[in-house]
Coordinates of C-alpha atoms and ligand atoms in Angstrom, one line a residue:
M275 CA 113.9 91.7 82.0
Y276 CA 110.5 91.2 83.7
K277 CA 109.8 88.2 85.9
I278 CA 106.2 87.0 85.5
A279 CA 104.5 84.4 87.7
V280 CA 101.9 82.5 85.7
V281 CA 99.0 80.8 87.6
G282 CA 96.7 79.1 85.1
G283 CA 94.5 77.9 87.9
D284 CA 91.3 76.0 87.4
G285 CA 88.9 75.2 84.6
T286 CA 89.5 77.2 81.4
G287 CA 92.1 79.3 83.2
P288 CA 95.1 77.5 81.7
E289 CA 93.6 77.5 78.2
V290 CA 93.1 81.2 78.1
I291 CA 96.4 82.0 79.7
A292 CA 98.2 79.9 77.1
E293 CA 96.7 82.3 74.4
G294 CA 97.7 85.3 76.5
L295 CA 101.2 84.1 76.7
K296 CA 101.3 83.5 72.9
V297 CA 100.3 87.1 72.4
L298 CA 102.8 88.3 75.0
K299 CA 105.6 86.5 73.2
A300 CA 104.7 88.1 69.9
A301 CA 104.5 91.5 71.6
G302 CA 107.8 91.1 73.3
R303 CA 109.5 90.2 69.9
L304 CA 107.8 93.2 68.1
H305 CA 108.2 95.8 70.9
K306 CA 111.5 94.6 72.2
F307 CA 110.9 93.8 75.8
A308 CA 112.2 90.6 77.5
Y309 CA 110.7 88.6 80.3
T310 CA 110.8 85.2 82.0
T311 CA 107.9 83.2 83.2
E312 CA 107.5 80.7 86.0
S313 CA 104.4 78.6 86.3
F314 CA 102.6 77.7 89.6
D315 CA 100.0 75.0 90.0
F316 CA 97.9 76.7 92.6
G317 CA 94.2 75.7 92.2
G318 CA 91.5 73.2 92.7
D319 CA 93.3 70.2 91.2
R320 CA 96.3 70.6 93.5
Y321 CA 94.0 71.1 96.5
L322 CA 92.1 67.9 95.7
K323 CA 95.3 65.9 95.3
T324 CA 97.4 67.2 98.1
G325 CA 95.2 69.4 100.4
Q326 CA 97.5 72.4 99.8
I327 CA 95.8 75.7 99.2
L328 CA 98.3 78.6 99.2
S329 CA 101.0 78.9 101.9
D330 CA 102.6 82.0 103.3
E331 CA 105.9 80.8 101.8
E332 CA 104.4 80.6 98.3
V333 CA 103.0 84.1 98.7
D334 CA 106.6 85.2 99.7
T335 CA 107.8 83.6 96.5
L336 CA 105.2 85.6 94.5
R337 CA 106.6 88.8 96.1
T338 CA 109.8 88.3 94.1
F339 CA 108.0 88.7 90.8
D340 CA 107.2 91.8 88.8
A341 CA 103.7 90.7 88.0
I342 CA 101.3 87.7 88.3
Y343 CA 99.3 86.5 85.4
L344 CA 96.2 84.5 86.6
G345 CA 93.7 82.4 84.7
A346 CA 90.9 81.5 87.1
I347 CA 90.3 80.1 90.5
G348 CA 87.2 78.0 91.4
H349 CA 86.6 74.2 91.1
P350 CA 83.2 72.5 90.9
D351 CA 84.4 69.7 93.2
V352 CA 85.5 72.1 96.0
K353 CA 83.1 73.7 98.4
P354 CA 82.6 77.4 97.4
G355 CA 84.8 79.7 99.4
I356 CA 87.8 77.5 100.1
L357 CA 89.8 78.3 96.9
E358 CA 88.3 81.8 96.5
K359 CA 89.3 82.8 100.0
G360 CA 92.4 80.6 100.3
I361 CA 94.0 81.5 97.0
L362 CA 92.5 84.5 95.1
L363 CA 91.6 86.6 98.1
K364 CA 94.7 85.6 100.0
M365 CA 96.9 86.8 97.1
R366 CA 94.9 90.1 96.9
F367 CA 95.2 90.6 100.7
D368 CA 98.7 89.4 101.4
L369 CA 100.2 91.2 98.5
D370 CA 98.1 94.3 99.5
Q371 CA 96.7 94.7 96.0
Y372 CA 94.4 97.4 97.2
I373 CA 92.9 98.4 93.8
N374 CA 90.8 96.3 91.5
L375 CA 90.9 98.1 88.2
R376 CA 88.1 97.1 85.8
P377 CA 87.7 98.9 82.4
V378 CA 84.3 98.7 80.9
K379 CA 84.8 99.4 77.2
L380 CA 82.7 98.3 74.3
Y381 CA 84.9 97.6 71.3
P382 CA 83.6 98.2 67.8
G383 CA 81.6 95.3 66.3
V384 CA 80.8 93.8 69.8
W385 CA 77.2 93.2 70.6
T386 CA 75.9 94.9 73.7
P387 CA 72.5 94.2 75.2
L388 CA 72.0 98.0 75.6
K389 CA 69.8 99.2 72.7
D390 CA 71.1 102.2 70.8
K391 CA 74.4 102.3 72.7
G392 CA 77.7 102.0 71.0
P393 CA 81.5 102.2 71.7
D394 CA 81.2 106.0 72.2
D395 CA 78.7 105.5 75.0
I396 CA 80.3 102.6 76.9
D397 CA 83.8 103.5 77.9
F398 CA 84.5 103.9 81.6
V399 CA 86.6 102.4 84.4
V400 CA 85.6 101.1 87.8
V401 CA 88.2 101.5 90.6
R402 CA 87.1 98.9 93.2
E403 CA 88.7 98.9 96.6
N404 CA 90.1 95.4 97.0
T405 CA 91.2 94.6 100.5
E406 CA 88.5 95.7 102.9
D407 CA 84.7 95.9 103.3
L408 CA 82.7 92.7 103.7
Y409 CA 85.6 90.9 102.1
A410 CA 87.8 91.4 105.2
G411 CA 86.6 88.2 106.7
V412 CA 85.6 89.8 110.0
G413 CA 82.7 88.1 111.7
G414 CA 81.5 84.8 113.0
F415 CA 78.7 82.6 114.2
L416 CA 77.0 82.3 117.5
K417 CA 75.0 79.2 118.4
K418 CA 75.6 77.8 114.9
G419 CA 73.1 75.2 113.7
T420 CA 70.6 76.0 116.5
P421 CA 67.3 77.9 116.0
D422 CA 69.0 80.9 117.8
E423 CA 71.9 81.1 115.4
V424 CA 73.5 84.5 114.8
A425 CA 75.8 85.2 111.8
I426 CA 77.7 88.4 111.6
Q427 CA 79.8 89.6 108.8
T428 CA 81.3 93.1 109.2
S429 CA 82.1 95.7 106.6
V430 CA 85.6 97.0 107.5
N431 CA 86.4 100.5 106.2
T432 CA 89.7 102.1 107.4
R433 CA 90.6 105.7 106.8
K434 CA 93.9 104.6 105.3
G435 CA 92.3 102.0 103.0
V436 CA 89.5 104.3 101.8
E437 CA 91.9 107.2 101.3
R438 CA 94.5 105.3 99.3
C439 CA 91.8 103.9 97.0
I440 CA 90.2 107.3 96.4
R441 CA 93.5 108.9 95.9
Y442 CA 94.4 106.3 93.3
A443 CA 91.0 106.9 91.6
F444 CA 91.7 110.7 91.3
E445 CA 95.2 110.1 90.0
Y446 CA 93.8 107.6 87.5
T447 CA 91.0 109.9 86.3
Q448 CA 93.5 112.7 85.7
R449 CA 95.9 110.4 83.9
R450 CA 93.1 108.9 81.8
N451 CA 92.4 112.4 80.6
K452 CA 89.0 111.8 79.1
K453 CA 85.9 113.5 80.7
K454 CA 87.9 113.9 83.9
R455 CA 84.9 113.0 86.0
L456 CA 85.1 110.8 89.0
T457 CA 81.9 109.3 90.5
L458 CA 81.8 108.0 94.0
C459 CA 79.4 105.0 94.1
A460 CA 78.2 104.2 97.7
K461 CA 75.1 104.1 99.8
T462 CA 75.4 107.1 102.0
N463 CA 71.6 107.2 102.7
V464 CA 71.7 103.8 104.6
L465 CA 75.4 103.0 105.5
T466 CA 75.6 106.2 107.5
Y467 CA 78.9 105.3 109.2
A468 CA 81.0 103.4 106.7
H469 CA 80.0 105.5 103.7
D470 CA 80.1 108.7 105.6
L471 CA 83.8 108.0 105.9
W472 CA 83.9 107.4 102.2
Q473 CA 82.1 110.6 101.3
R474 CA 84.1 112.8 103.7
T475 CA 87.4 111.3 102.4
F476 CA 86.3 111.7 98.8
E477 CA 85.4 115.4 99.4
E478 CA 88.7 116.0 101.2
V479 CA 90.9 114.4 98.5
A480 CA 88.9 116.1 95.8
R481 CA 90.2 119.5 96.9
E482 CA 93.7 118.4 95.8
Y483 CA 92.4 117.7 92.3
P484 CA 90.6 120.8 91.0
G485 CA 90.9 119.5 87.4
V486 CA 88.7 116.5 88.2
T487 CA 84.9 117.0 88.3
T488 CA 83.3 114.9 91.1
D489 CA 80.0 113.3 91.2
Y490 CA 78.1 110.9 93.5
A491 CA 75.6 108.1 92.8
H492 CA 74.1 105.6 95.2
V493 CA 74.9 102.0 94.2
D494 CA 71.3 101.1 93.2
A495 CA 71.1 104.2 91.0
T496 CA 74.5 103.4 89.6
T497 CA 73.2 100.1 88.2
M498 CA 70.3 102.1 86.7
W499 CA 72.5 104.7 85.0
M500 CA 75.0 102.0 83.8
V501 CA 72.1 100.6 81.7
K502 CA 70.3 103.8 80.8
N503 CA 73.1 106.3 80.4
P504 CA 76.5 104.6 80.5
E505 CA 78.0 107.6 78.6
W506 CA 77.7 109.7 81.8
F507 CA 80.5 107.7 83.4
D508 CA 84.3 108.2 83.1
V509 CA 85.7 106.7 86.3
I510 CA 83.7 105.2 89.2
V511 CA 85.3 104.6 92.6
T512 CA 83.6 102.2 94.9
T513 CA 83.8 99.7 97.8
N514 CA 84.9 96.1 97.4
M515 CA 81.4 94.5 97.5
F516 CA 79.6 97.1 95.4
G517 CA 82.5 97.0 93.0
D518 CA 82.2 93.3 92.7
I519 CA 78.5 93.6 91.8
I520 CA 78.6 96.5 89.4
T521 CA 81.6 95.2 87.5
D522 CA 79.7 92.0 86.5
L523 CA 77.0 94.4 85.1
G524 CA 79.8 96.3 83.4
A525 CA 81.2 93.1 81.9
M526 CA 77.8 92.4 80.4
I527 CA 77.3 95.8 78.8
Q528 CA 80.8 95.6 77.2
G529 CA 80.0 92.3 75.5
G530 CA 80.3 89.7 78.3
M531 CA 82.8 87.7 80.2
G532 CA 84.7 86.8 77.0
I533 CA 86.2 90.3 77.0
A534 CA 86.2 91.6 80.5
A535 CA 89.7 91.9 82.2
G536 CA 90.9 93.3 85.5
G537 CA 94.0 94.2 87.4
N538 CA 94.6 93.7 91.1
I539 CA 97.0 96.4 91.7
N540 CA 99.5 97.3 94.4
P541 CA 101.1 100.5 93.0
E542 CA 104.0 99.9 95.3
G543 CA 104.3 96.1 95.0
V544 CA 103.3 93.1 92.9
S545 CA 100.1 93.3 90.9
M546 CA 98.0 90.5 89.5
F547 CA 96.1 90.5 86.2
E548 CA 93.1 88.2 85.4
P549 CA 90.2 87.7 83.1
I550 CA 87.2 88.3 85.4
G551 CA 85.0 85.5 84.0
G552 CA 86.0 82.7 86.3
S553 CA 86.8 79.0 85.6
A554 CA 83.8 78.2 83.4
P555 CA 83.9 74.4 84.2
K556 CA 81.4 73.4 81.6
Y557 CA 83.7 74.7 78.8
T558 CA 86.9 73.2 80.2
G559 CA 89.2 71.4 77.7
K560 CA 86.9 72.0 74.7
G561 CA 88.9 74.7 73.0
V562 CA 85.8 76.9 72.8
I563 CA 86.4 79.5 75.5
N564 CA 87.1 83.1 74.4
P565 CA 90.7 84.0 75.4
L566 CA 90.3 87.8 74.6
A567 CA 89.6 88.7 78.3
A568 CA 92.9 87.0 79.3
I569 CA 94.7 88.6 76.4
C570 CA 93.3 92.0 77.5
A571 CA 94.5 91.3 81.1
G572 CA 97.9 90.6 79.6
A573 CA 97.8 94.1 78.0
M574 CA 96.9 95.6 81.3
M575 CA 99.9 93.8 82.8
L576 CA 102.2 95.3 80.2
E577 CA 100.7 98.8 80.7
T578 CA 101.4 98.5 84.5
L579 CA 104.9 97.2 83.8
G580 CA 105.6 100.3 81.7
E581 CA 105.2 98.8 78.3
G582 CA 102.4 101.1 77.2
K583 CA 103.1 100.9 73.5
A584 CA 102.9 97.2 73.4
A585 CA 99.8 97.3 75.6
K586 CA 98.1 99.7 73.1
A587 CA 99.2 97.5 70.2
I588 CA 97.6 94.5 71.7
E589 CA 94.4 96.4 72.4
N590 CA 94.3 97.6 68.8
A591 CA 94.8 94.0 67.6
V592 CA 91.9 92.8 69.8
I593 CA 89.7 95.6 68.4
K594 CA 90.5 94.3 64.8
V595 CA 89.7 90.8 65.8
T596 CA 86.4 91.7 67.4
A597 CA 85.4 94.2 64.7
E598 CA 86.4 92.1 61.7
R599 CA 86.6 88.5 62.5
L600 CA 84.6 87.1 65.5
K601 CA 80.9 86.2 65.0
S602 CA 80.3 86.5 68.7
L603 CA 82.3 86.8 71.9
S604 CA 80.5 83.9 73.6
A605 CA 82.1 80.5 74.2
G606 CA 81.4 78.2 71.3
K607 CA 79.9 80.9 69.1
M608 CA 83.0 82.8 68.0
G609 CA 83.4 81.0 64.7
F610 CA 87.0 80.1 65.8
S611 CA 88.6 78.0 68.5
T612 CA 90.3 79.3 71.5
S613 CA 93.8 79.0 70.0
E614 CA 92.7 80.3 66.6
V615 CA 91.5 83.5 68.3
G616 CA 95.0 83.8 69.9
D617 CA 96.5 83.4 66.5
L618 CA 94.3 86.1 65.0
V619 CA 95.4 88.6 67.7
V620 CA 99.1 87.7 66.9
E621 CA 98.4 88.2 63.2
Y622 CA 96.9 91.7 63.7
L623 CA 99.7 92.5 66.0
G624 CA 102.0 92.0 63.1
G625 CA 103.6 88.9 64.4
Ligands
IPM819 C1 85.8 88.7 91.2 C2 85.2 87.5 91.8 C3 85.8 87.2 93.2 C4 85.3 88.4 94.0 C5 85.4 85.9 93.8 C6 85.8 84.7 92.9 C7 85.9 85.7 95.2 O1 83.8 87.5 91.7 O2 87.0 88.8 91.0 O3 85.0 89.7 91.0 O4 84.2 88.3 94.6 O5 86.1 89.4 94.1
MN820 MN1 83.0 89.2 90.9

Protein backbone atom coordinates (compact mmCIF):
# COMPACT_ATOMS: atom_id res chain seq x y z
CA MET A 1 0.00 0.00 0.00
CA TYR A 2 1.67 3.22 -1.18
CA LYS A 3 1.11 6.53 0.61
CA ILE A 4 1.04 9.39 -1.88
CA ALA A 5 1.05 13.07 -0.90
CA VAL A 6 -0.82 15.17 -3.46
CA VAL A 7 0.03 18.85 -3.85
CA GLY A 8 -2.10 20.32 -6.65
CA GLY A 9 -0.57 23.74 -6.03
CA ASP A 10 -1.24 26.81 -8.15
CA GLY A 11 -2.90 27.69 -11.45
CA THR A 12 -3.62 24.71 -13.64
CA GLY A 13 -1.76 22.39 -11.21
CA PRO A 14 -4.90 20.98 -9.55
CA GLU A 15 -6.64 20.42 -12.92
CA VAL A 16 -3.82 18.37 -14.39
CA ILE A 17 -3.21 16.45 -11.17
CA ALA A 18 -6.91 15.48 -11.11
CA GLU A 19 -6.42 13.79 -14.48
CA GLY A 20 -3.20 12.16 -13.28
CA LEU A 21 -5.08 10.73 -10.30
CA LYS A 22 -7.85 9.48 -12.60
CA VAL A 23 -5.26 7.55 -14.62
CA LEU A 24 -3.52 6.32 -11.46
CA LYS A 25 -6.80 4.93 -10.18
CA ALA A 26 -7.43 3.00 -13.39
CA ALA A 27 -3.83 1.75 -13.41
CA GLY A 28 -4.14 0.56 -9.81
CA ARG A 29 -7.28 -1.37 -10.63
CA LEU A 30 -5.79 -2.97 -13.76
CA HIS A 31 -2.31 -3.64 -12.44
CA LYS A 32 -3.32 -4.52 -8.90
CA PHE A 33 -1.52 -2.05 -6.72
CA ALA A 34 -3.10 -0.17 -3.84
CA TYR A 35 -2.41 3.30 -2.52
CA THR A 36 -3.83 6.06 -0.39
CA THR A 37 -3.65 9.77 -1.15
CA GLU A 38 -3.63 12.80 1.12
CA SER A 39 -3.99 16.30 -0.31
CA PHE A 40 -2.07 19.37 0.85
CA ASP A 41 -3.01 22.95 0.01
CA PHE A 42 0.51 24.41 -0.21
CA GLY A 43 0.68 27.17 -2.80
CA GLY A 44 -0.06 30.76 -3.68
CA ASP A 45 -3.71 30.86 -2.63
CA ARG A 46 -2.94 29.63 0.89
CA TYR A 47 -0.01 32.05 1.13
CA LEU A 48 -2.18 35.01 0.12
CA LYS A 49 -4.87 34.00 2.63
CA THR A 50 -2.77 33.01 5.63
CA GLY A 51 0.84 34.04 4.97
CA GLN A 52 1.96 30.41 5.35
CA ILE A 53 4.53 29.15 2.86
CA LEU A 54 5.81 25.70 3.88
CA SER A 55 6.90 24.93 7.44
CA ASP A 56 9.54 22.47 8.65
CA GLU A 57 6.74 20.51 10.35
CA GLU A 58 4.92 20.19 7.03
CA VAL A 59 8.10 18.95 5.37
CA ASP A 60 8.42 16.39 8.19
CA THR A 61 4.90 15.23 7.41
CA LEU A 62 5.89 14.80 3.74
CA ARG A 63 8.77 12.59 4.85
CA THR A 64 6.26 9.97 5.99
CA PHE A 65 4.97 9.42 2.43
CA ASP A 66 6.28 7.10 -0.29
CA ALA A 67 6.04 9.79 -2.98
CA ILE A 68 4.79 13.30 -3.66
CA TYR A 69 2.68 14.15 -6.70
CA LEU A 70 2.93 17.87 -7.46
CA GLY A 71 0.96 20.03 -9.91
CA ALA A 72 2.65 23.43 -10.09
CA ILE A 73 3.97 26.19 -7.86
CA GLY A 74 3.87 29.88 -8.93
CA HIS A 75 1.16 32.54 -8.55
CA PRO A 76 0.76 35.76 -10.58
CA ASP A 77 -0.12 37.79 -7.44
CA VAL A 78 2.94 36.68 -5.46
CA LYS A 79 6.36 38.24 -6.04
CA PRO A 80 8.54 35.81 -8.04
CA GLY A 81 10.82 33.77 -5.82
CA ILE A 82 8.74 33.55 -2.65
CA LEU A 83 6.76 30.43 -3.55
CA GLU A 84 9.42 28.93 -5.81
CA LYS A 85 12.09 29.16 -3.10
CA GLY A 86 9.77 28.70 -0.14
CA ILE A 87 7.84 25.69 -1.43
CA LEU A 88 9.30 23.99 -4.51
CA LEU A 89 13.00 24.45 -3.78
CA LYS A 90 12.46 23.91 -0.05
CA MET A 91 10.90 20.52 -0.76
CA ARG A 92 13.73 19.60 -3.16
CA PHE A 93 16.41 20.69 -0.67
CA ASP A 94 14.93 19.56 2.65
CA LEU A 95 13.97 16.16 1.26
CA ASP A 96 17.42 15.97 -0.38
CA GLN A 97 15.97 15.17 -3.79
CA TYR A 98 19.38 15.44 -5.37
CA ILE A 99 18.44 14.25 -8.85
CA ASN A 100 16.12 16.01 -11.26
CA LEU A 101 15.34 13.43 -13.90
CA ARG A 102 13.92 14.78 -17.15
CA PRO A 103 13.25 12.46 -20.09
CA VAL A 104 13.19 14.14 -23.50
CA LYS A 105 11.26 11.76 -25.71
CA LEU A 106 9.32 12.60 -28.85
CA TYR A 107 6.23 10.40 -29.05
CA PRO A 108 4.83 9.28 -32.43
CA GLY A 109 2.45 11.81 -33.96
CA VAL A 110 3.76 14.70 -31.88
CA TRP A 111 4.91 17.81 -33.70
CA THR A 112 8.49 18.92 -33.10
CA PRO A 113 9.96 22.20 -34.29
CA LEU A 114 13.03 20.26 -35.45
CA LYS A 115 12.78 19.67 -39.18
CA ASP A 116 13.46 16.10 -40.37
CA LYS A 117 13.69 14.69 -36.83
CA GLY A 118 11.38 12.01 -35.51
CA PRO A 119 10.84 9.74 -32.49
CA ASP A 120 13.98 7.73 -33.36
CA ASP A 121 16.10 10.87 -33.13
CA ILE A 122 14.71 12.49 -29.99
CA ASP A 123 14.98 10.09 -27.08
CA PHE A 124 17.36 11.03 -24.30
CA VAL A 125 17.30 11.77 -20.58
CA VAL A 126 18.78 14.69 -18.67
CA VAL A 127 20.07 13.98 -15.16
CA ARG A 128 20.15 17.40 -13.53
CA GLU A 129 21.81 17.93 -10.14
CA ASN A 130 19.05 19.32 -7.93
CA THR A 131 20.40 20.64 -4.62
CA GLU A 132 23.52 22.75 -5.28
CA ASP A 133 25.06 25.22 -7.74
CA LEU A 134 23.53 28.70 -8.07
CA TYR A 135 20.33 27.32 -6.52
CA ALA A 136 21.97 26.85 -3.10
CA GLY A 137 20.99 30.37 -2.09
CA VAL A 138 24.50 31.39 -1.03
CA GLY A 139 25.16 35.07 -1.55
CA GLY A 140 23.98 38.49 -0.57
CA PHE A 141 23.94 42.21 -1.17
CA LEU A 142 26.36 44.88 -0.15
CA LYS A 143 25.25 48.54 -0.15
CA LYS A 144 21.89 47.50 -1.59
CA GLY A 145 20.03 50.25 -3.40
CA THR A 146 23.05 52.55 -3.64
CA PRO A 147 25.15 53.26 -6.73
CA ASP A 148 27.89 51.10 -5.17
CA GLU A 149 25.65 48.06 -4.82
CA VAL A 150 27.24 44.63 -5.00
CA ALA A 151 25.21 41.42 -5.53
CA ILE A 152 26.86 38.06 -5.18
CA GLN A 153 25.32 34.65 -5.87
CA THR A 154 27.65 31.72 -5.52
CA SER A 155 27.66 28.40 -7.32
CA VAL A 156 28.15 25.73 -4.67
CA ASN A 157 29.63 22.42 -5.85
CA THR A 158 30.56 19.81 -3.27
CA ARG A 159 32.52 16.67 -4.01
CA LYS A 160 29.77 14.64 -2.35
CA GLY A 161 26.95 16.38 -4.23
CA VAL A 162 28.70 16.15 -7.58
CA GLU A 163 29.74 12.55 -7.10
CA ARG A 164 26.34 11.21 -6.05
CA CYS A 165 24.73 12.89 -9.07
CA ILE A 166 27.31 11.55 -11.50
CA ARG A 167 27.13 8.09 -9.96
CA TYR A 168 23.34 8.10 -10.32
CA ALA A 169 23.76 9.11 -13.99
CA PHE A 170 26.14 6.23 -14.70
CA GLU A 171 23.83 3.74 -12.98
CA TYR A 172 20.87 5.15 -14.88
CA THR A 173 22.68 4.97 -18.25
CA GLN A 174 23.55 1.36 -17.61
CA ARG A 175 20.00 0.48 -16.52
CA ARG A 176 18.43 2.34 -19.46
CA ASN A 177 20.48 0.07 -21.69
CA LYS A 178 20.16 2.04 -24.95
CA LYS A 179 23.27 3.63 -26.47
CA LYS A 180 24.99 3.44 -23.07
CA ARG A 181 26.51 6.85 -23.65
CA LEU A 182 26.74 9.42 -20.87
CA THR A 183 27.56 13.01 -21.78
CA LEU A 184 28.81 15.47 -19.18
CA CYS A 185 27.44 18.92 -19.98
CA ALA A 186 29.41 21.70 -18.26
CA LYS A 187 31.61 24.71 -19.05
CA THR A 188 35.12 23.58 -18.20
CA ASN A 189 36.71 26.24 -20.40
CA VAL A 190 35.42 29.07 -18.19
CA LEU A 191 34.31 27.62 -14.83
CA THR A 192 37.80 26.30 -14.22
CA TYR A 193 37.23 25.50 -10.53
CA ALA A 194 33.66 24.27 -10.20
CA HIS A 195 33.59 22.35 -13.44
CA ASP A 196 37.10 21.05 -12.99
CA LEU A 197 35.63 19.26 -9.97
CA TRP A 198 32.80 17.96 -12.15
CA GLN A 199 35.16 16.75 -14.86
CA ARG A 200 37.59 15.03 -12.48
CA THR A 201 34.76 13.35 -10.61
CA PHE A 202 33.16 12.26 -13.89
CA GLU A 203 36.41 10.70 -15.10
CA GLU A 204 37.01 8.94 -11.77
CA VAL A 205 33.52 7.46 -11.52
CA ALA A 206 33.64 6.47 -15.22
CA ARG A 207 36.41 3.97 -14.43
CA GLU A 208 33.88 1.94 -12.45
CA TYR A 209 31.55 1.72 -15.48
CA PRO A 210 33.59 0.34 -18.38
CA GLY A 211 30.35 -0.56 -20.21
CA VAL A 212 29.31 3.09 -20.46
CA THR A 213 30.86 5.32 -23.16
CA THR A 214 31.60 8.82 -21.90
CA ASP A 215 31.42 12.07 -23.76
CA TYR A 216 31.73 15.77 -22.94
CA ALA A 217 30.01 18.86 -24.33
CA HIS A 218 30.12 22.48 -23.18
CA VAL A 219 26.67 23.76 -22.28
CA ASP A 220 26.50 26.21 -25.19
CA ALA A 221 27.47 23.46 -27.63
CA THR A 222 24.93 21.14 -25.96
CA THR A 223 22.09 23.49 -26.95
CA MET A 224 23.44 23.45 -30.48
CA TRP A 225 23.57 19.65 -30.70
CA MET A 226 20.17 19.26 -29.05
CA VAL A 227 18.74 21.15 -32.03
CA LYS A 228 21.01 19.88 -34.80
CA ASN A 229 21.78 16.28 -33.77
CA PRO A 230 19.59 15.25 -30.82
CA GLU A 231 20.11 11.60 -31.85
CA TRP A 232 23.67 11.81 -30.50
CA PHE A 233 22.43 11.91 -26.93
CA ASP A 234 21.49 9.04 -24.64
CA VAL A 235 21.92 10.44 -21.12
CA ILE A 236 23.22 13.91 -20.24
CA VAL A 237 24.42 14.71 -16.71
CA THR A 238 24.71 18.36 -15.75
CA THR A 239 24.59 21.03 -13.06
CA ASN A 240 21.43 22.47 -11.55
CA MET A 241 21.43 25.77 -13.49
CA PHE A 242 22.50 24.35 -16.83
CA GLY A 243 20.03 21.51 -16.37
CA ASP A 244 17.22 23.98 -15.76
CA ILE A 245 17.98 25.76 -19.03
CA ILE A 246 18.62 22.80 -21.33
CA THR A 247 15.53 20.92 -20.12
CA ASP A 248 13.25 23.74 -21.26
CA LEU A 249 14.86 23.38 -24.68
CA GLY A 250 14.38 19.62 -24.30
CA ALA A 251 10.69 20.11 -23.52
CA MET A 252 10.23 22.14 -26.70
CA ILE A 253 11.83 19.57 -29.00
CA GLN A 254 9.72 16.78 -27.49
CA GLY A 255 6.52 18.64 -28.25
CA GLY A 256 6.25 21.29 -25.54
CA MET A 257 5.25 21.80 -21.94
CA GLY A 258 2.08 19.78 -22.50
CA ILE A 259 4.06 16.55 -22.40
CA ALA A 260 7.28 17.22 -20.41
CA ALA A 261 7.50 15.53 -17.01
CA GLY A 262 10.16 15.33 -14.36
CA GLY A 263 11.08 13.55 -11.17
CA ASN A 264 12.85 15.10 -8.17
CA ILE A 265 14.48 12.01 -6.85
CA ASN A 266 16.04 11.04 -3.56
CA PRO A 267 16.99 7.41 -4.20
CA GLU A 268 17.16 6.82 -0.46
CA GLY A 269 14.12 8.93 0.52
CA VAL A 270 10.90 10.56 -0.68
CA SER A 271 10.76 11.62 -4.32
CA MET A 272 8.47 14.16 -5.95
CA PHE A 273 7.02 14.04 -9.47
CA GLU A 274 5.75 16.99 -11.46
CA PRO A 275 4.84 18.23 -14.93
CA ILE A 276 7.57 20.79 -15.65
CA GLY A 277 5.37 23.36 -17.36
CA GLY A 278 4.45 25.53 -14.38
CA SER A 279 1.12 26.97 -13.26
CA ALA A 280 0.03 28.53 -16.60
CA PRO A 281 -2.21 31.19 -14.94
CA LYS A 282 -3.83 32.33 -18.18
CA TYR A 283 -5.34 28.87 -18.75
CA THR A 284 -6.46 28.27 -15.16
CA GLY A 285 -9.98 26.91 -14.71
CA LYS A 286 -10.75 26.81 -18.43
CA GLY A 287 -10.41 23.04 -18.91
CA VAL A 288 -8.03 23.55 -21.84
CA ILE A 289 -4.64 22.67 -20.34
CA ASN A 290 -2.95 19.45 -21.48
CA PRO A 291 -2.77 16.95 -18.60
CA LEU A 292 -0.40 14.53 -20.38
CA ALA A 293 2.72 15.94 -18.68
CA ALA A 294 1.13 15.35 -15.28
CA ILE A 295 -0.01 11.89 -16.38
CA CYS A 296 3.55 11.09 -17.52
CA ALA A 297 4.88 12.39 -14.18
CA GLY A 298 2.47 9.94 -12.53
CA ALA A 299 3.95 7.14 -14.64
CA MET A 300 7.46 8.17 -13.53
CA MET A 301 6.23 8.03 -9.93
CA LEU A 302 4.94 4.47 -10.43
CA GLU A 303 8.21 3.45 -12.05
CA THR A 304 10.14 4.74 -9.04
CA LEU A 305 7.75 3.04 -6.61
CA GLY A 306 8.48 -0.26 -8.36
CA GLU A 307 5.33 -0.51 -10.50
CA GLY A 308 7.24 -0.63 -13.77
CA LYS A 309 4.58 -2.57 -15.67
CA ALA A 310 1.85 -0.06 -14.82
CA ALA A 311 4.19 2.82 -15.68
CA LYS A 312 4.93 1.32 -19.10
CA ALA A 313 1.21 0.71 -19.72
CA ILE A 314 0.44 4.37 -18.98
CA GLU A 315 3.21 5.50 -21.31
CA ASN A 316 1.85 3.25 -24.07
CA ALA A 317 -1.65 4.66 -23.55
CA VAL A 318 -0.26 8.21 -23.76
CA ILE A 319 1.49 7.28 -27.01
CA LYS A 320 -1.82 6.03 -28.46
CA VAL A 321 -3.53 9.25 -27.44
CA THR A 322 -0.85 11.49 -28.96
CA ALA A 323 -0.49 9.37 -32.11
CA GLU A 324 -4.16 8.73 -32.83
CA ARG A 325 -6.35 11.31 -31.12
CA LEU A 326 -4.93 14.72 -30.19
CA LYS A 327 -4.70 17.42 -32.85
CA SER A 328 -1.99 19.25 -30.95
CA LEU A 329 -0.40 19.14 -27.50
CA SER A 330 -0.91 22.88 -26.94
CA ALA A 331 -3.45 24.21 -24.48
CA GLY A 332 -6.77 24.91 -26.18
CA LYS A 333 -5.74 23.23 -29.43
CA MET A 334 -5.95 19.56 -28.46
CA GLY A 335 -9.43 19.02 -29.89
CA PHE A 336 -10.43 17.75 -26.42
CA SER A 337 -10.84 19.22 -22.95
CA THR A 338 -8.43 18.54 -20.09
CA SER A 339 -10.69 15.91 -18.57
CA GLU A 340 -11.48 14.29 -21.94
CA VAL A 341 -7.75 13.75 -22.48
CA GLY A 342 -7.59 12.02 -19.08
CA ASP A 343 -10.55 9.84 -20.15
CA LEU A 344 -8.79 8.92 -23.41
CA VAL A 345 -5.70 7.75 -21.55
CA VAL A 346 -7.88 5.62 -19.25
CA GLU A 347 -9.67 4.20 -22.31
CA TYR A 348 -6.42 3.12 -23.99
CA LEU A 349 -5.15 1.79 -20.69
CA GLY A 350 -8.04 -0.61 -20.88
CA GLY A 351 -9.99 0.91 -18.03
C1 LIG B 1 11.98 23.91 -12.94
C2 LIG B 1 11.54 25.31 -12.63
C3 LIG B 1 12.08 25.70 -11.27
C4 LIG B 1 13.59 25.61 -11.35
C5 LIG B 1 11.60 27.09 -10.78
C6 LIG B 1 10.12 27.21 -10.77
C7 LIG B 1 12.18 27.42 -9.42
O1 LIG B 1 11.94 26.19 -13.63
O2 LIG B 1 11.56 22.99 -12.22
O3 LIG B 1 12.73 23.72 -13.89
O4 LIG B 1 14.25 26.60 -11.72
O5 LIG B 1 14.12 24.55 -11.02
MN1 LIG C 1 12.96 25.23 -15.26
